[in-house]
Amino acid sequence: MVNKLHHSSNCADCNCKASIFKNLSPFEISLINSSRFKVSYKAGEIIFKQGTPSPYFVCVTSGLAKIYIEGYGKNLILALIKPVDYIFGPGIYVDNRHYYSASAVEDCQACLVDVNIFKKLIRENADFAEEFIKRVSLQSIFNFDQVISLTQKQMHGRIADVLFYLSDKIYCQNPFELTISRQDLADLSGMSKESAIRILKEFKEEGILTLAGNALEILNPKQLRQISETG
Amino acid sequence: MVNKLHHSSNCADCNCKASIFKNLSPFEISLINSSRFKVSYKAGEIIFKQGTPSPYFVCVTSGLAKIYIEGYGKNLILALIKPVDYIFGPGIYVDNRHYYSASAVEDCQACLVDVNIFKKLIRENADFAEEFIKRVSLQSIFNFDQVISLTQKQMHGRIADVLFYLSDKIYCQNPFELTISRQDLADLSGMSKESAIRILKEFKEEGILTLAGNALEILNPKQLRQISETG
DNA sequence: TACATAAATTGATATAAAACAATTTTTCCG
DNA sequence: CGGAAAAATTGTTTTATATCAATTTATGTA
């Protein structure tokens, strides 16, 4: 999806703003704008760290980021965050701490907004609150699918799931340029980096996909779907 | 925890009501009461089924229930539900469908409340909405810990986690009567029933716990904690 | 453009856990 | 109380995946 994003100096004019804000009035938008920090991150940089305080709501306006739990010597990537989407950790309503980390996969830009402004708007605008709860619910549902994939499918099924996620939800095209590393692919599918590489090679050898460097094309989505569904 | 629960014929008088309702006015409580169905379930009965519509918010007032995802030939138990707690699936705000099933582990009773009443109260009572979002957030955090346990720990660590969950959060005592089946223990810790039984046996042989029938006592919580923490 | 470093890949071995089958114990119902 | 069915347990084999090490390829910087 070649979507030329351009940024404005304020939220009202910005056509990068996340669709969650569609229910906000111009005044409410100006409240957000008044507390907004616009920041750039280079690929590899940490946006926030698990365990640290979470005073900001993060809106990714360009590039690609990942949110991941730092577990027992390895990471589990919960999701990739593409523009324009936001990161709102559950710690905001619990104890103001981050329960996962976020970092830039590609160079990206983000707007950071004071969470208290956000919570105030949730309290005062019922449509906004409902939209927010809906999105939290969608995230839960996505996580359910993810945990079932991780715990009940074998490696081929898990890689198939991740390839569809990347093609349909992140890059939104086929073929696509795989901008995440092999390690990140492994961290998304809950396996070692070597295993992930081996499965990709097998899929290539079986003609399910092509992979040259980072250029990947799914050639046989039907077969890949079958692999996804049988685990 | 020997907590003698008794039921009243209405929500206002009921001292079984879930603490999430503490922010509701008597009038709001009466709205809930006006749409309440009180139902009994025998052990093993389905409370609701994954994939079906979800018109009710379920408040478990006695007994024990489980919520679980029916995956690829096996179940993954997300949580046990003890009194007084409620079950509010994410499908309520997405498409009115259940994304997991619930069933009674022990004989239990539940009050079913029209979700539209619930959503109306969320729209109209900002304190109630905030409390609700906080609890959804706590569930997310719990699920994060669960998925890390399931994907990054070996079986001993996972059983240790589940034993602490049962002792600290469900039965709230040590020793306790293990009222869930071996299969359920396995479904909570993402392993086969035979593996779960073997690990319990090993912990018994190592003096970490005693287990006679369903009477279980954790003898060495420090060592069990270490097993949990190292995976 | 060359070189150093990082990432990707490949090969071989070890370990963790599932699967399968059989036996024993417990529970529940008539 | 007895018997059938279900649950729990045990033993053995198979399968899935990680781990470890070495090699090759790609990237980035000087």
XYZ file of C-alpha atoms (C1' of nucleotides) in Angstrom:
522
model
C 0.000 0.000 0.000
C 1.779 3.068 -1.200
C 0.140 5.589 1.010
C 1.873 8.892 1.076
C 1.562 10.075 4.603
C 2.192 13.657 5.386
C 2.145 15.306 8.734
C 0.681 18.506 9.874
C 1.664 20.604 12.831
C -1.600 19.859 14.601
C -4.072 17.066 15.095
C -7.017 18.789 13.512
C -5.337 19.096 10.103
C -3.444 15.849 10.342
C -4.870 13.183 8.059
C -2.623 10.746 9.843
C -4.759 10.657 12.923
C -5.941 7.275 14.076
C -9.538 6.503 13.249
C -10.301 6.055 16.925
C -10.436 9.850 17.100
C -13.283 10.108 14.613
C -15.826 10.572 17.394
C -14.064 13.550 18.924
C -15.202 17.125 18.526
C -12.828 19.838 17.249
C -12.443 21.037 20.813
C -11.540 17.562 22.025
C -9.075 17.223 19.155
C -7.496 20.501 20.237
C -7.105 19.187 23.781
C -5.133 16.258 22.405
C -3.115 18.528 20.173
C -2.208 20.731 23.111
C -0.387 17.896 24.860
C 1.161 16.226 21.857
C 4.857 15.474 21.405
C 5.980 14.463 17.970
C 9.018 12.161 18.042
C 11.141 10.264 15.528
C 12.679 6.869 16.206
C 15.328 5.078 14.213
C 14.975 1.379 13.464
C 15.955 -0.556 16.554
C 15.266 2.219 19.048
C 13.084 1.603 22.052
C 9.844 3.580 22.172
C 9.068 2.430 25.689
C 10.349 -0.267 27.956
C 8.462 -2.955 29.849
C 8.379 -2.065 33.521
C 8.695 1.694 33.032
C 5.945 4.204 33.742
C 3.443 4.878 30.978
C 2.438 8.537 30.969
C 1.805 8.670 27.215
C -0.594 7.262 24.731
C 1.457 6.572 21.579
C 0.152 7.138 18.079
C 2.430 5.739 15.342
C 2.197 8.003 12.313
C 4.837 6.527 10.039
C 7.132 3.521 9.798
C 6.629 0.254 11.643
C 6.913 -0.642 15.322
C 6.541 -3.796 17.371
C 5.155 -4.425 20.830
C 6.637 -7.361 22.637
C 6.826 -9.018 25.996
C 10.326 -9.591 27.287
C 9.988 -13.059 28.726
C 12.458 -15.639 29.955
C 15.460 -14.872 27.788
C 13.363 -14.315 24.722
C 10.776 -11.945 23.375
C 7.261 -12.627 22.246
C 5.990 -10.096 19.741
C 2.310 -9.355 20.429
C 1.739 -7.253 17.331
C 3.319 -5.012 14.756
C 2.086 -1.437 14.757
C 1.704 0.315 11.458
C 0.434 3.785 10.679
C -1.867 5.086 11.737
C -2.415 3.050 14.822
C -1.951 3.616 18.477
C -0.373 1.775 21.383
C -2.322 1.814 24.587
C -1.046 -0.593 27.181
C -3.363 -2.016 29.866
C -1.119 -0.618 32.594
C -2.662 2.806 31.946
C -5.746 1.844 33.938
C -4.017 -0.407 36.431
C -0.790 1.000 37.814
C 0.687 3.304 35.161
C 3.334 0.853 34.134
C 4.172 -0.753 30.810
C 3.597 -4.492 30.626
C 5.333 -4.805 27.339
C 8.009 -2.952 25.410
C 7.703 -1.161 22.091
C 10.437 -0.480 19.593
C 10.841 0.724 16.033
C 11.221 -1.997 13.438
C 11.632 0.572 10.690
C 12.412 4.252 11.154
C 9.157 5.694 12.420
C 7.416 8.709 13.817
C 4.951 8.882 16.629
C 2.845 11.380 18.511
C 2.851 10.996 22.284
C -0.194 12.240 24.145
C -0.654 12.586 27.888
C -2.769 9.633 29.059
C -4.716 11.810 31.467
C -6.091 13.779 28.530
C -7.058 10.502 26.983
C -8.751 9.202 30.127
C -10.568 12.502 30.551
C -11.973 12.198 27.040
C -13.043 8.626 27.730
C -14.900 9.782 30.822
C -16.608 12.643 28.998
C -17.366 11.261 25.573
C -19.440 8.061 25.652
C -19.029 7.403 21.928
C -15.271 7.685 22.274
C -15.289 5.363 25.284
C -17.366 2.813 23.449
C -15.075 2.930 20.431
C -12.084 2.478 22.731
C -13.630 -0.539 24.482
C -14.442 -2.012 21.082
C -10.807 -1.773 20.031
C -9.553 -3.228 23.295
C -11.993 -6.072 22.678
C -10.665 -6.586 19.157
C -7.148 -6.775 20.560
C -8.273 -9.443 23.021
C -9.818 -11.471 20.242
C -6.655 -11.155 18.181
C -4.619 -12.289 21.171
C -6.881 -15.315 21.647
C -6.200 -16.405 18.088
C -2.516 -15.783 18.641
C -2.280 -17.848 21.804
C -4.147 -20.740 20.205
C -1.767 -20.618 17.249
C 1.245 -20.510 19.556
C 0.140 -23.315 21.843
C -1.781 -25.693 19.618
C -0.255 -25.494 16.188
C 3.005 -26.915 15.031
C 5.610 -24.715 13.436
C 4.315 -24.840 9.850
C 0.852 -23.725 10.964
C 2.295 -20.934 13.078
C 4.465 -19.622 10.246
C 1.466 -19.797 7.922
C -0.556 -17.698 10.387
C 2.193 -15.111 10.622
C 2.585 -14.899 6.854
C -1.120 -14.174 6.471
C -0.916 -11.610 9.250
C 1.941 -9.857 7.481
C 0.370 -10.035 4.039
C -3.204 -9.136 5.030
C -2.795 -6.872 8.018
C 0.645 -5.296 8.023
C 1.999 -4.906 4.506
C -1.478 -5.248 2.929
C -0.111 -6.623 -0.290
C 1.280 -9.698 -1.944
C 4.110 -9.765 -2.824
C 5.631 -7.678 -0.064
C 8.987 -6.633 1.252
C 9.672 -8.434 4.526
C 11.076 -5.581 6.562
C 11.074 -7.498 9.828
C 14.103 -9.619 10.635
C 14.140 -13.403 10.762
C 14.463 -13.121 14.534
C 11.298 -10.983 14.640
C 9.460 -13.497 12.462
C 10.527 -16.151 14.965
C 9.450 -13.972 17.916
C 6.019 -13.512 16.302
C 5.556 -17.228 15.833
C 7.069 -18.435 19.071
C 9.954 -20.481 17.773
C 13.699 -20.235 17.380
C 15.181 -18.188 14.540
C 16.725 -21.275 12.949
C 13.389 -23.088 12.918
C 11.635 -20.121 11.307
C 14.246 -19.961 8.561
C 13.951 -23.696 7.922
C 10.164 -23.525 7.571
C 10.414 -20.609 5.132
C 12.927 -22.598 3.102
C 10.606 -25.600 3.037
C 7.654 -23.465 1.902
C 9.885 -22.054 -0.848
C 10.984 -25.518 -1.930
C 7.366 -26.678 -1.992
C 6.398 -23.760 -4.222
C 4.097 -22.209 -1.634
C 6.020 -18.951 -1.719
C 9.021 -17.277 -3.235
C 11.630 -15.546 -1.139
C 14.565 -13.648 -2.530
C 16.314 -11.726 0.180
C 13.397 -9.913 1.721
C 11.081 -9.991 -1.267
C 8.382 -12.515 -0.432
C 5.390 -13.571 -2.493
C 2.776 -16.080 -1.434
C 2.233 -18.210 -4.549
C -0.280 -20.701 -3.183
C -2.496 -19.037 -0.578
C -4.947 -21.938 -0.674
C -2.326 -24.424 0.386
C -0.939 -22.033 2.971
C -4.464 -21.603 4.324
C -4.786 -25.325 4.662
C -1.509 -25.499 6.566
C -2.755 -22.710 8.833
C -6.024 -24.492 9.532
C -4.646 -27.908 10.276
C -1.771 -26.663 12.427
C -11.942 -19.776 52.017
C -15.109 -20.821 53.749
C -17.382 -18.075 52.624
C -21.009 -18.797 53.167
C -22.766 -17.247 50.256
C -26.445 -16.627 50.382
C -28.621 -15.226 47.705
C -31.305 -12.680 47.753
C -34.113 -12.236 45.321
C -32.724 -8.959 44.086
C -29.433 -7.302 43.328
C -29.721 -4.534 45.872
C -29.892 -6.919 48.827
C -27.569 -9.488 47.365
C -24.203 -9.542 49.100
C -23.037 -11.767 46.309
C -22.848 -8.993 43.800
C -19.552 -8.548 42.038
C -17.494 -5.648 43.326
C -17.537 -4.061 39.892
C -21.038 -2.849 40.774
C -19.848 -0.827 43.747
C -19.976 2.385 41.715
C -23.606 1.991 40.741
C -26.447 3.918 42.305
C -29.484 2.106 43.760
C -31.415 3.066 40.656
C -28.735 1.607 38.411
C -28.679 -1.539 40.529
C -32.430 -1.808 40.084
C -32.038 -1.566 36.307
C -29.715 -4.552 36.445
C -32.052 -6.407 38.747
C -34.968 -5.864 36.404
C -33.304 -7.859 33.621
C -31.664 -10.537 35.716
C -32.111 -14.265 35.239
C -30.867 -16.513 37.976
C -29.761 -19.926 36.691
C -28.237 -23.081 38.143
C -25.736 -25.238 36.294
C -24.573 -28.714 37.175
C -20.901 -29.606 36.959
C -20.025 -30.208 33.328
C -22.857 -28.145 31.868
C -22.166 -25.493 29.292
C -22.918 -21.930 30.355
C -22.288 -20.586 26.885
C -20.665 -21.910 23.771
C -17.923 -20.370 21.647
C -19.449 -19.069 18.439
C -22.921 -18.445 19.842
C -24.485 -15.028 20.368
C -23.705 -13.298 23.649
C -26.773 -11.358 24.835
C -25.946 -11.762 28.523
C -23.373 -10.601 30.961
C -22.811 -13.528 33.350
C -22.207 -13.096 37.067
C -21.153 -16.319 38.827
C -22.569 -16.305 42.342
C -21.667 -19.773 43.573
C -19.581 -22.763 42.558
C -16.759 -22.698 40.018
C -16.736 -22.219 36.245
C -14.089 -22.193 33.557
C -13.729 -20.159 30.391
C -11.873 -21.834 27.606
C -11.037 -21.549 23.958
C -11.915 -24.597 21.886
C -8.889 -24.828 19.658
C -7.536 -27.487 17.345
C -8.797 -30.625 18.976
C -8.065 -29.360 22.436
C -9.146 -26.701 24.862
C -7.132 -23.955 26.430
C -8.553 -22.758 29.729
C -8.161 -18.984 29.999
C -9.307 -18.719 33.598
C -11.390 -20.260 36.306
C -14.303 -18.150 37.505
C -15.155 -18.229 41.173
C -17.802 -16.296 43.106
C -18.436 -13.515 42.896
C -16.964 -12.762 39.551
C -18.348 -12.045 36.166
C -17.719 -13.212 32.625
C -17.729 -10.526 29.990
C -16.430 -11.674 26.650
C -14.898 -9.210 24.182
C -17.467 -10.144 21.541
C -19.994 -7.963 23.368
C -18.472 -4.822 21.837
C -17.443 -6.372 18.548
C -20.089 -8.609 17.000
C -22.183 -10.036 19.821
C -20.589 -13.422 19.616
C -18.748 -15.534 22.170
C -15.069 -16.072 21.416
C -14.701 -18.652 24.112
C -16.932 -21.129 25.904
C -17.826 -21.262 29.576
C -18.884 -24.287 31.577
C -19.415 -25.281 35.158
C -16.536 -27.091 36.812
C -18.518 -27.497 40.012
C -22.263 -27.074 40.412
C -22.773 -23.336 40.237
C -25.251 -20.528 40.071
C -25.121 -17.450 37.943
C -27.107 -14.314 37.256
C -27.474 -13.407 33.595
C -27.984 -9.741 32.765
C -28.896 -8.223 29.413
C -25.684 -6.774 27.948
C -27.538 -3.728 26.632
C -28.335 -2.710 30.190
C -24.671 -3.129 30.971
C -23.534 -1.069 27.990
C -26.072 1.629 28.836
C -24.628 1.895 32.326
C -21.114 2.096 30.924
C -22.178 4.972 28.682
C -23.876 6.813 31.512
C -21.668 6.228 34.519
C -18.063 7.294 33.990
C -16.859 5.718 37.246
C -18.434 2.429 36.283
C -16.889 2.622 32.810
C -13.473 3.342 34.261
C -13.753 0.436 36.696
C -14.781 -1.818 33.820
C -11.823 -0.755 31.657
C -9.533 -1.326 34.632
C -10.755 -4.877 34.982
C -10.467 -5.573 31.277
C -6.916 -4.257 31.555
C -6.178 -6.583 34.482
C -7.444 -9.493 32.429
C -5.104 -8.512 29.596
C -2.155 -8.393 31.971
C -3.090 -11.792 33.392
C -3.303 -13.171 29.874
C 0.153 -11.783 29.057
C 1.630 -13.683 31.994
C -0.272 -16.754 30.902
C 0.930 -16.679 27.322
C 4.538 -16.192 28.405
C 4.202 -19.145 30.748
C 2.652 -21.272 28.022
C 5.170 -20.393 25.312
C 8.433 -19.878 27.158
C 8.425 -22.168 30.127
C 8.884 -25.877 30.217
C 6.304 -28.104 31.777
C 7.525 -27.927 35.382
C 7.439 -24.139 35.326
C 3.977 -24.132 33.818
C 2.582 -26.536 36.390
C 4.186 -24.460 39.136
C 2.438 -21.345 37.778
C -0.899 -23.105 37.701
C -0.497 -24.454 41.229
C 0.142 -20.937 42.524
C -2.837 -19.660 40.550
C -5.062 -22.306 42.121
C -3.693 -21.850 45.624
C -3.544 -18.033 45.648
C -6.356 -16.961 43.366
C -8.955 -19.706 43.106
C -9.086 -21.804 46.248
C -7.318 -19.116 48.352
C -5.879 -21.635 50.767
C -3.151 -24.183 51.192
C -3.875 -27.054 51.456
C -6.837 -27.156 49.101
C -9.178 -29.601 47.475
C -8.365 -29.839 43.782
C -11.870 -29.796 42.340
C -10.717 -29.432 38.744
C -9.917 -32.593 36.812
C -6.452 -33.623 35.672
C -7.547 -32.826 32.143
C -8.492 -29.292 33.240
C -5.145 -28.856 34.969
C -3.527 -29.895 31.694
C -5.766 -27.506 29.717
C -4.748 -24.649 32.039
C -1.064 -25.359 31.575
C -1.078 -26.217 27.895
C 0.118 -29.772 28.019
C -1.262 -33.270 27.701
C -3.098 -34.853 30.627
C -0.450 -37.568 30.987
C 2.331 -34.994 31.189
C 0.478 -33.003 33.852
C -0.008 -36.111 35.955
C 3.665 -37.042 35.646
C 4.827 -33.598 36.768
C 2.512 -33.685 39.786
C 3.906 -37.092 40.665
C 7.458 -35.808 40.393
C 6.697 -32.813 42.618
C 5.167 -35.224 45.141
C 8.224 -37.492 45.026
C 10.501 -34.489 45.483
C 8.560 -33.384 48.557
C 7.388 -30.141 46.989
C 3.754 -31.041 47.565
C 1.508 -33.765 48.865
C -1.348 -35.144 46.845
C -3.823 -37.725 48.076
C -6.688 -38.070 45.690
C -7.697 -34.425 45.265
C -6.285 -33.138 48.529
C -3.221 -31.123 47.605
C -0.847 -29.198 49.847
C 2.125 -27.196 48.708
C 4.877 -28.097 51.173
C 7.753 -26.120 49.700
C 6.442 -22.905 48.115
C 9.947 -21.469 47.934
C 11.179 -24.293 45.738
C 8.004 -24.216 43.679
C 8.504 -20.466 43.210
C 11.998 -21.099 41.957
C 10.687 -23.650 39.452
C 8.098 -21.123 38.314
C 10.673 -18.413 37.859
C 13.242 -20.409 35.969
C 10.711 -22.147 33.701
C 35.468 -0.423 -3.034
C 36.987 -3.193 0.679
C 36.553 -4.932 5.052
C 34.322 -5.833 9.342
C 30.183 -6.987 11.402
C 25.663 -8.687 11.531
C 22.251 -11.547 9.756
C 20.920 -15.610 7.498
C 21.557 -20.270 6.611
C 22.874 -25.103 7.133
C 24.158 -29.376 9.488
C 24.163 -32.354 13.355
C 22.828 -33.576 17.958
C 20.179 -33.289 22.185
C 16.077 -32.503 24.716
C 11.239 -31.860 25.658
C 6.876 -33.427 25.134
C 3.194 -35.882 22.688
C 1.141 -39.972 21.426
C -0.311 -44.425 22.155
C -1.600 -48.337 24.738
C -2.451 -50.804 28.771
C -3.469 -51.085 33.635
C -5.241 -49.453 37.970
C -8.121 -46.669 40.756
C -12.085 -43.953 41.622
C -16.714 -42.570 41.026
C -21.392 -42.974 40.221
C -25.683 -45.178 39.457
C -28.930 -48.882 39.702
C -23.147 -52.979 47.497
C -21.625 -54.271 43.011
C -20.525 -53.309 38.482
C -19.800 -50.313 34.658
C -17.788 -46.297 33.153
C -14.751 -42.615 33.734
C -10.620 -40.831 35.423
C -6.062 -41.406 36.770
C -1.796 -43.523 36.208
C 2.140 -45.894 34.171
C 5.192 -47.541 30.521
C 7.148 -47.118 26.035
C 7.911 -45.134 21.618
C 7.668 -41.398 18.402
C 7.742 -36.732 17.033
C 8.690 -31.917 17.296
C 11.760 -28.458 18.225
C 15.727 -26.369 20.451
C 20.445 -26.010 20.801
C 24.931 -25.614 19.243
C 28.376 -24.792 15.969
C 30.078 -23.627 11.603
C 29.584 -21.485 7.111
C 27.732 -18.237 3.825
C 25.596 -13.996 2.527
C 24.244 -9.301 3.150
C 24.824 -4.796 5.038
C 26.993 -0.757 6.479
C 30.837 2.185 7.219
C 35.270 4.109 6.307
